[in-house]
Amino acid sequence: MSGSLWLKAPGGDTLPALPRPRRDAAPAADPMDELAERLDAFIAAAVHPDEIAAILESDGMTDEHIRLTYGRDDSFGLAEELYARVPRSFPEPDRVPDPWKVSLTACLLRGLIFALPGLAYLLGAPLLEGPKDRLGLPAGTLTLLAGALIGWVWDQTLSHRAYSWLGLGDRAAAGRTLLLGAPTGALLGTAAALSVPGGPPFSYAFAAGQALYVGAATVLLVLGRERVLFAALAPMAAGAVLTFLVELTVPVRVLLLTLSLLAACALAVRELPVADGVRALVLRIKGWGEHRPGERGPVRWQMLRGAEEEYAPRGPRLGDSVPYGVFGLGTGLLVLYAALGEVLAGGPAEAVAAPSAVALTLSMGPAEWLLHRFRSGSLAGLRAARSPRQFWIRMCTTLVRCLAVYLTVLLSLGLTGTLLWPGAPGLTTVRVATLLLLGAVMWTGLLLQSFGAVRPAAVVCASAAVAQSLALLLGVGQPRAVQLAVAGAAALVLAVLVCLFLGRATAHR
């Protein structure tokens, strides 16, 4: 606590500048009074006598000087008496800038970027025409969903690994990770879409473009190029808006979709170290050809020969990124069931709750901003609280306030989307409750993830998705009731985890 009172810039003197005795002052009747008055500010701010002893020793007082001048055995005895004589008075720390302050506009832009690709389905709808599938969904829906889910999982895993490299200050390694991971994810998403039979021919081409876009968008978002990605989406978004006013021909629709896709891919390639990646691949292949087994010896032998072993910094472990993919899969399935749960359970096609999925997607922008506001509020509570209980109460107050704002935004988006979406089912009490509980699950899960507690969040979300999948496959319960129960249970568990993990001050370091 008091250590920060005299921390200076790195490399400077970390000890306090002590006031010196006045040369023209008359001798004090009691030297202890003079010493206590001279060091009053430092003694009052100390939380233990040892701090005062360190200050006395830094002032050059030896035990002999203390015995002759103050009649005490050593610096510790003198410090204990000074500590008891001067009352405690902890000064408020200097105001520092909020490290968690972010632009609301930037967060809203990210949320808009997350939702804008959905307009591509509106623009490509005439190309996906065909008989409904066995579940009563529009032609090609399952093909596109399979590719989207794989892309969502891969995108979460790849983003975390790239962000980990950026956190270590190695932008080149982050670029190499994205250079390898983005095309791989595009291939996996395309393969998942091709594995679903029965879709119209264009749905497979559309799914391939979707997979390529997800890879390109991941690169640009991780590297902080949101505005560039927004510009790439502009032709497609403008075309989708025009469809409400005029009937666009099929060639124009394909042109607009292709233009936005190529722009996103080209901009992503521009940000990646393609030349360096190719050069590194060639060198690695040559190294494999020249490597002779046993040339370097066992790893343990090299460790014993530590003086001759070159230091090779290790990057983030691959296993640390897997929970983020699991979290993406769990939340992706929950959003999918929120939109199509009733239809997948055999309900009418009119039961598709697309506005709920759109609202959850658009709300990710405000959700990100509120996550930063929570970090700011908890940091302020950490500075203001005088006990662990006070901090826990302040943390919970900030949590409730941020979550309430997020759910209000989510509900507003859901109501607006339902009113504007043609043929959308009404937001009944059960639908509203499910939407809000699902929003609470996603926001608290993201909150835990932002504090590094992604594993419990991933387990809860994945378990909720598995429970809902089993209920759907086994035909257990009414779909709306199952969604409400699963979302409510997951939200309750995550709320408890947030209070347990984040109620400790050490979690907010």
XYZ file of C-alpha atoms in Angstrom:
509
model
C 0.000 0.000 0.000
C 2.530 2.601 1.099
C 5.234 1.320 -1.228
C 3.615 3.144 -4.090
C 4.005 6.444 -2.241
C 7.606 6.686 -3.269
C 7.835 4.699 -6.436
C 9.458 6.794 -9.151
C 10.190 6.221 -12.805
C 12.299 3.094 -13.503
C 15.954 3.743 -12.966
C 15.418 6.546 -10.448
C 15.771 6.620 -6.675
C 12.898 4.694 -5.094
C 13.500 6.062 -1.586
C 11.665 9.157 -0.340
C 13.413 12.510 -0.222
C 13.602 13.121 3.519
C 13.530 16.666 4.913
C 16.840 17.591 6.561
C 17.153 19.133 10.056
C 17.261 22.934 10.029
C 20.733 24.252 10.888
C 19.469 27.501 12.406
C 16.825 25.819 14.613
C 17.282 25.820 18.368
C 17.935 22.421 19.950
C 14.678 20.615 20.759
C 13.872 19.797 24.364
C 13.158 16.221 23.276
C 14.967 14.967 20.138
C 12.146 12.480 19.600
C 9.670 15.347 19.143
C 11.920 16.991 16.565
C 12.379 13.713 14.644
C 8.645 12.928 14.718
C 7.811 16.400 13.440
C 10.427 16.248 10.672
C 9.296 12.830 9.395
C 5.620 13.256 10.220
C 4.281 12.657 6.675
C 6.271 9.447 6.204
C 5.545 8.052 9.673
C 1.811 8.705 9.357
C 1.657 6.942 5.976
C 3.530 3.832 7.139
C 1.570 0.618 7.650
C 4.286 -1.107 9.713
C 7.173 0.073 11.939
C 9.643 -1.666 9.618
C 8.895 0.945 6.950
C 9.951 3.672 9.371
C 13.093 1.724 10.284
C 14.012 1.532 6.586
C 13.536 5.307 6.272
C 15.712 5.954 9.308
C 18.481 3.740 7.964
C 18.258 5.403 4.555
C 18.717 8.724 6.383
C 22.123 7.466 7.542
C 21.218 6.799 11.189
C 23.375 4.098 12.711
C 22.522 2.187 15.865
C 25.278 4.037 17.718
C 23.864 7.434 16.673
C 20.381 6.322 17.755
C 21.611 5.195 21.187
C 23.504 8.444 21.785
C 20.839 10.833 20.434
C 17.520 9.163 21.160
C 18.359 6.641 23.879
C 16.978 3.668 21.972
C 18.781 0.417 21.217
C 18.484 0.404 17.437
C 16.468 1.659 14.459
C 13.677 -0.890 15.022
C 13.074 0.199 18.615
C 13.045 3.851 17.554
C 10.699 3.055 14.660
C 8.206 1.283 16.927
C 8.020 4.280 19.239
C 7.610 6.727 16.351
C 4.897 4.494 14.857
C 2.991 4.519 18.151
C 3.450 8.271 18.697
C 2.204 9.547 15.264
C -1.403 8.729 14.263
C -2.042 7.035 10.929
C -2.947 9.285 7.998
C -2.901 7.698 4.543
C -2.823 10.300 1.750
C -4.910 9.742 -1.356
C -2.846 8.545 -4.325
C -2.305 10.843 -7.254
C -4.921 10.708 -9.993
C -3.837 8.487 -12.860
C -5.428 8.131 -16.304
C -7.966 5.343 -16.663
C -6.167 2.512 -18.525
C -9.506 0.916 -19.477
C -11.051 3.941 -21.139
C -12.005 3.137 -24.728
C -13.974 4.888 -27.429
C -17.651 3.960 -27.568
C -17.619 4.728 -31.299
C -14.892 2.157 -31.929
C -16.811 -0.523 -30.014
C -20.041 0.273 -31.840
C -18.154 0.042 -35.137
C -16.944 -3.437 -34.206
C -20.480 -4.494 -33.340
C -21.712 -3.162 -36.680
C -18.931 -5.031 -38.487
C -20.002 -8.248 -36.740
C -23.566 -7.803 -38.027
C -23.011 -6.360 -41.524
C -22.004 -9.682 -43.141
C -25.557 -10.869 -42.455
C -26.694 -8.553 -45.260
C -24.840 -10.809 -47.690
C -27.534 -13.461 -47.146
C -30.155 -10.914 -48.116
C -28.229 -9.991 -51.252
C -27.652 -13.631 -52.225
C -31.141 -14.888 -51.357
C -32.352 -15.267 -54.986
C -29.308 -17.430 -55.700
C -30.179 -19.779 -52.839
C -33.703 -20.535 -54.002
C -34.816 -24.147 -53.967
C -37.054 -26.582 -52.119
C -36.959 -26.435 -48.348
C -34.898 -29.047 -46.596
C -36.215 -31.851 -44.414
C -36.432 -29.511 -41.407
C -38.493 -26.945 -43.279
C -35.617 -24.453 -43.455
C -34.803 -22.450 -46.600
C -32.573 -24.216 -49.108
C -28.873 -24.179 -48.205
C -29.408 -23.146 -44.570
C -27.697 -26.205 -43.071
C -24.821 -25.881 -45.557
C -24.160 -22.295 -44.543
C -24.620 -23.012 -40.825
C -22.070 -25.840 -40.866
C -19.446 -23.587 -42.443
C -20.312 -20.677 -40.135
C -19.995 -22.762 -36.949
C -16.594 -24.155 -37.937
C -15.487 -20.654 -38.866
C -16.693 -19.306 -35.527
C -14.741 -21.920 -33.568
C -11.575 -21.527 -35.606
C -11.828 -17.741 -35.563
C -11.957 -17.654 -31.749
C -8.976 -19.997 -31.401
C -6.868 -18.236 -34.026
C -7.684 -14.774 -32.676
C -6.559 -15.697 -29.182
C -3.266 -17.117 -30.395
C -2.563 -14.052 -32.531
C -3.529 -11.707 -29.677
C -1.190 -13.668 -27.382
C 1.717 -12.975 -29.718
C 0.734 -9.309 -29.882
C 0.644 -9.223 -26.079
C 4.225 -10.491 -26.065
C 5.178 -7.646 -28.386
C 5.909 -9.939 -31.336
C 3.789 -8.561 -34.182
C 5.764 -10.552 -36.734
C 4.843 -13.830 -34.996
C 1.194 -12.727 -34.849
C 1.324 -12.062 -38.587
C 2.807 -15.503 -39.258
C 0.117 -17.098 -37.110
C -2.614 -15.358 -39.062
C -0.888 -16.119 -42.369
C -1.038 -19.830 -41.610
C -4.270 -19.946 -39.617
C -6.616 -17.855 -41.767
C -6.302 -19.979 -44.959
C -6.503 -23.151 -42.870
C -9.742 -21.955 -41.294
C -11.146 -21.088 -44.706
C -10.397 -24.609 -45.935
C -11.985 -26.172 -42.842
C -15.122 -24.029 -43.159
C -15.473 -24.891 -46.834
C -14.962 -28.597 -46.129
C -17.632 -28.514 -43.409
C -20.103 -26.886 -45.812
C -19.325 -29.394 -48.591
C -19.962 -32.271 -46.171
C -23.649 -31.301 -45.883
C -25.561 -32.853 -48.803
C -28.686 -31.595 -50.489
C -28.017 -27.872 -50.768
C -28.460 -25.846 -53.951
C -25.278 -25.544 -56.056
C -24.733 -21.865 -55.271
C -24.920 -22.512 -51.518
C -21.557 -24.289 -51.640
C -19.932 -21.399 -53.504
C -21.528 -18.990 -51.050
C -20.228 -21.052 -48.109
C -16.717 -21.005 -49.592
C -16.890 -17.215 -49.896
C -18.208 -17.045 -46.345
C -15.223 -19.061 -45.093
C -12.781 -16.842 -46.996
C -14.398 -13.720 -45.564
C -14.219 -15.046 -41.988
C -10.484 -15.631 -42.412
C -9.894 -12.181 -43.896
C -12.047 -10.476 -41.254
C -10.167 -12.266 -38.482
C -6.864 -10.911 -39.801
C -8.119 -7.345 -40.073
C -9.896 -7.311 -36.712
C -6.952 -8.776 -34.799
C -4.585 -6.249 -36.366
C -6.918 -3.358 -35.535
C -8.086 -2.573 -39.084
C -11.812 -2.229 -38.357
C -12.292 0.837 -40.537
C -10.600 -0.863 -43.461
C -12.884 -3.881 -43.091
C -15.910 -1.613 -42.861
C -14.908 0.001 -46.150
C -14.560 -3.435 -47.778
C -18.101 -4.335 -46.693
C -19.567 -1.090 -48.062
C -20.405 -2.344 -51.603
C -22.230 -5.406 -50.323
C -24.070 -3.443 -47.620
C -25.111 -0.752 -50.086
C -26.410 -3.396 -52.470
C -28.404 -5.092 -49.733
C -30.058 -1.779 -48.831
C -30.863 -1.149 -52.502
C -32.787 -4.419 -52.694
C -35.488 -2.798 -50.558
C -35.915 -0.084 -53.200
C -35.221 -1.728 -56.563
C -34.899 -5.251 -57.895
C -31.244 -5.998 -58.571
C -30.335 -8.479 -61.272
C -28.448 -11.651 -60.413
C -25.187 -10.531 -62.114
C -25.218 -7.280 -60.095
C -25.782 -9.203 -56.843
C -22.912 -11.568 -57.610
C -20.686 -8.636 -58.570
C -21.337 -6.787 -55.284
C -20.761 -9.912 -53.196
C -17.564 -10.739 -55.067
C -16.305 -7.161 -54.860
C -16.622 -7.011 -51.072
C -15.086 -10.468 -50.660
C -12.100 -9.673 -52.876
C -11.599 -6.316 -51.174
C -11.561 -7.936 -47.728
C -9.155 -10.671 -48.842
C -6.841 -8.229 -50.614
C -6.708 -5.912 -47.613
C -6.001 -8.858 -45.312
C -3.172 -10.092 -47.547
C -1.706 -6.588 -47.533
C -1.462 -6.723 -43.732
C 0.206 -10.137 -43.642
C 3.939 -10.857 -44.011
C 3.444 -13.030 -47.090
C 6.991 -12.669 -48.417
C 8.543 -13.402 -45.020
C 6.255 -16.372 -44.580
C 7.218 -17.888 -47.913
C 10.901 -17.298 -47.165
C 10.585 -18.937 -43.730
C 8.779 -21.925 -45.256
C 11.514 -22.421 -47.841
C 14.219 -22.246 -45.160
C 12.350 -24.719 -42.974
C 11.975 -27.174 -45.834
C 15.689 -26.868 -46.569
C 16.426 -27.405 -42.884
C 14.406 -30.618 -42.890
C 16.403 -31.885 -45.845
C 19.752 -31.081 -44.240
C 18.906 -32.292 -40.727
C 20.605 -35.498 -39.613
C 19.000 -37.537 -36.808
C 20.890 -37.309 -33.545
C 22.914 -34.302 -34.668
C 21.886 -32.163 -31.750
C 21.454 -34.918 -29.189
C 18.650 -35.406 -26.682
C 16.910 -32.376 -25.268
C 17.924 -33.303 -21.712
C 21.591 -33.446 -22.716
C 21.305 -30.002 -24.288
C 19.788 -28.617 -21.101
C 22.730 -29.946 -19.097
C 24.992 -28.234 -21.593
C 23.213 -24.975 -20.778
C 26.201 -22.743 -21.521
C 26.297 -23.930 -25.144
C 22.537 -23.951 -25.712
C 21.168 -20.875 -27.378
C 18.185 -19.223 -25.735
C 15.075 -19.747 -27.882
C 12.038 -17.866 -26.577
C 8.875 -19.940 -26.431
C 5.577 -18.564 -27.608
C 2.087 -19.106 -26.209
C 1.025 -22.729 -25.934
C -1.467 -24.032 -28.451
C -3.479 -25.629 -25.672
C -4.161 -22.217 -24.127
C -6.134 -21.177 -27.213
C -8.381 -24.254 -27.355
C -10.793 -23.092 -24.592
C -11.521 -19.978 -26.628
C -12.607 -22.162 -29.515
C -14.770 -24.228 -27.192
C -16.311 -21.032 -25.849
C -16.995 -19.892 -29.420
C -18.632 -23.222 -30.248
C -20.828 -23.137 -27.143
C -22.017 -19.567 -27.627
C -22.446 -20.115 -31.372
C -24.741 -23.086 -30.789
C -26.718 -21.194 -28.169
C -27.294 -18.309 -30.579
C -28.221 -20.805 -33.294
C -30.794 -22.471 -31.054
C -32.166 -19.077 -30.063
C -32.935 -18.416 -33.728
C -33.806 -21.895 -35.031
C -34.510 -23.986 -31.956
C -38.232 -24.357 -32.535
C -37.821 -25.092 -36.246
C -35.125 -27.704 -35.597
C -37.516 -29.343 -33.125
C -40.138 -29.727 -35.845
C -41.942 -26.417 -35.494
C -43.146 -24.286 -38.406
C -40.643 -22.321 -40.497
C -42.347 -19.126 -39.370
C -40.917 -19.720 -35.890
C -37.429 -18.628 -36.974
C -36.436 -15.926 -34.489
C -33.828 -14.229 -36.672
C -34.165 -10.834 -34.900
C -32.904 -12.424 -31.681
C -29.711 -13.613 -33.361
C -29.227 -10.232 -35.039
C -29.773 -8.434 -31.729
C -27.195 -10.618 -29.975
C -24.695 -9.948 -32.775
C -25.223 -6.189 -32.830
C -25.037 -6.043 -29.039
C -21.426 -7.262 -29.066
C -20.257 -3.693 -29.671
C -21.921 -2.250 -26.549
C -20.943 -5.431 -24.691
C -17.260 -4.802 -25.408
C -17.522 -1.194 -24.234
C -19.304 -2.254 -21.028
C -16.608 -4.830 -20.327
C -14.112 -1.968 -20.317
C -16.418 0.085 -18.106
C -16.532 -2.797 -15.638
C -12.748 -2.928 -15.555
C -12.649 0.822 -14.940
C -15.255 0.588 -12.174
C -13.561 -2.328 -10.457
C -10.214 -0.521 -10.596
C -11.791 2.554 -9.005
C -13.356 0.316 -6.356
C -9.992 -1.272 -5.696
C -8.508 2.148 -4.989
C -11.411 3.380 -2.864
C -12.189 0.268 -0.797
C -10.730 -0.055 2.684
C -11.501 -3.758 3.187
C -12.074 -6.880 1.065
C -15.799 -6.738 1.855
C -16.063 -3.124 0.672
C -14.309 -4.042 -2.563
C -16.611 -7.028 -3.119
C -19.666 -4.814 -2.655
C -18.302 -2.193 -5.055
C -17.437 -4.874 -7.606
C -20.930 -6.387 -7.433
C -22.512 -2.931 -7.770
C -20.453 -2.218 -10.877
C -21.290 -5.663 -12.255
C -25.044 -5.226 -11.797
C -24.958 -1.747 -13.317
C -23.012 -2.819 -16.432
C -25.070 -5.971 -16.925
C -28.322 -4.015 -16.588
C -27.202 -1.525 -19.236
C -26.209 -4.339 -21.586
C -29.514 -6.183 -21.171
C -31.412 -2.937 -21.764
C -29.520 -2.414 -25.026
C -30.114 -6.040 -26.018
C -33.830 -5.807 -25.320
C -34.081 -2.582 -27.334
C -32.328 -4.213 -30.278
C -34.553 -7.282 -30.032
C -37.749 -5.227 -29.964
C -36.602 -3.036 -32.856
C -35.603 -6.031 -34.959
C -38.881 -7.814 -34.313
C -40.868 -4.766 -35.389
C -38.815 -4.243 -38.572
C -38.323 -7.871 -39.623
C -41.091 -9.043 -41.974
C -42.952 -12.070 -40.627
C -40.870 -12.316 -37.436
C -42.578 -14.060 -34.505
C -43.641 -11.770 -31.671
C -41.513 -11.328 -28.585
C -43.548 -13.152 -25.978
C -42.643 -13.166 -22.299
C -40.816 -16.487 -22.683
C -38.881 -15.260 -25.732
C -37.894 -12.029 -23.967
C -36.754 -13.927 -20.869
C -34.748 -16.371 -22.999
C -33.122 -13.544 -24.960
C -32.127 -11.684 -21.796
C -30.819 -14.798 -20.072
C -28.828 -15.737 -23.153
C -27.438 -12.205 -23.249
C -26.430 -12.539 -19.592
C -24.688 -15.825 -20.405
C -22.701 -14.293 -23.242
C -21.750 -11.117 -21.372
C -20.684 -12.825 -18.143
C -18.839 -15.450 -20.184
C -16.968 -12.714 -22.029
C -16.274 -11.023 -18.707
C -14.670 -14.157 -17.281
C -12.780 -14.605 -20.530
C -11.405 -11.063 -20.314
C -9.985 -11.881 -16.867
C -8.329 -15.057 -18.124
C -10.920 -17.423 -16.605
C -11.940 -18.740 -20.003
C -11.950 -22.423 -19.046
C -14.891 -22.300 -16.618
C -16.786 -20.018 -19.008
C -16.130 -22.421 -21.884
C -17.229 -25.423 -19.817
C -20.506 -23.747 -18.821
C -21.361 -22.539 -22.348
C -20.382 -25.828 -23.972
C -22.358 -27.790 -21.376
C -25.418 -25.616 -22.017
C -25.070 -26.201 -25.762
C -24.710 -29.963 -25.237
C -27.753 -30.049 -22.958
C -29.861 -28.211 -25.511
C -28.581 -30.429 -28.330
C -29.472 -33.582 -26.395
C -32.929 -32.248 -25.607
C -33.407 -31.508 -29.308
C -32.177 -34.926 -30.459
C -34.155 -36.854 -27.853
C -37.271 -34.730 -28.190
C -37.313 -33.875 -24.489
C -39.567 -31.007 -23.429
C -41.026 -28.084 -25.304
C -38.291 -26.172 -27.204
C -39.026 -22.770 -25.683
C -39.113 -24.192 -22.149
C -35.848 -26.056 -22.714
C -34.145 -22.923 -24.039
C -35.357 -20.906 -21.065
C -34.248 -23.536 -18.523
C -30.821 -24.054 -20.103
C -30.138 -20.325 -20.461
C -31.312 -19.667 -16.892
C -29.121 -22.416 -15.415
C -26.063 -21.278 -17.393
C -26.622 -17.636 -16.410
C -26.904 -18.596 -12.727
C -23.723 -20.669 -12.778
C -21.762 -17.946 -14.569
C -23.041 -15.302 -12.137
C -21.767 -17.394 -9.222
C -18.417 -17.887 -10.950
C -18.087 -14.145 -11.582
C -18.706 -13.379 -7.908
C -16.202 -16.047 -6.822
C -13.434 -15.237 -9.305
C -13.761 -11.489 -9.515
C -14.649 -10.848 -5.870
C -10.969 -11.210 -5.031
C -8.859 -8.089 -5.375
C -5.959 -10.123 -6.769
C -8.014 -10.930 -9.878
C -7.984 -7.231 -10.856
C -4.214 -6.755 -10.951
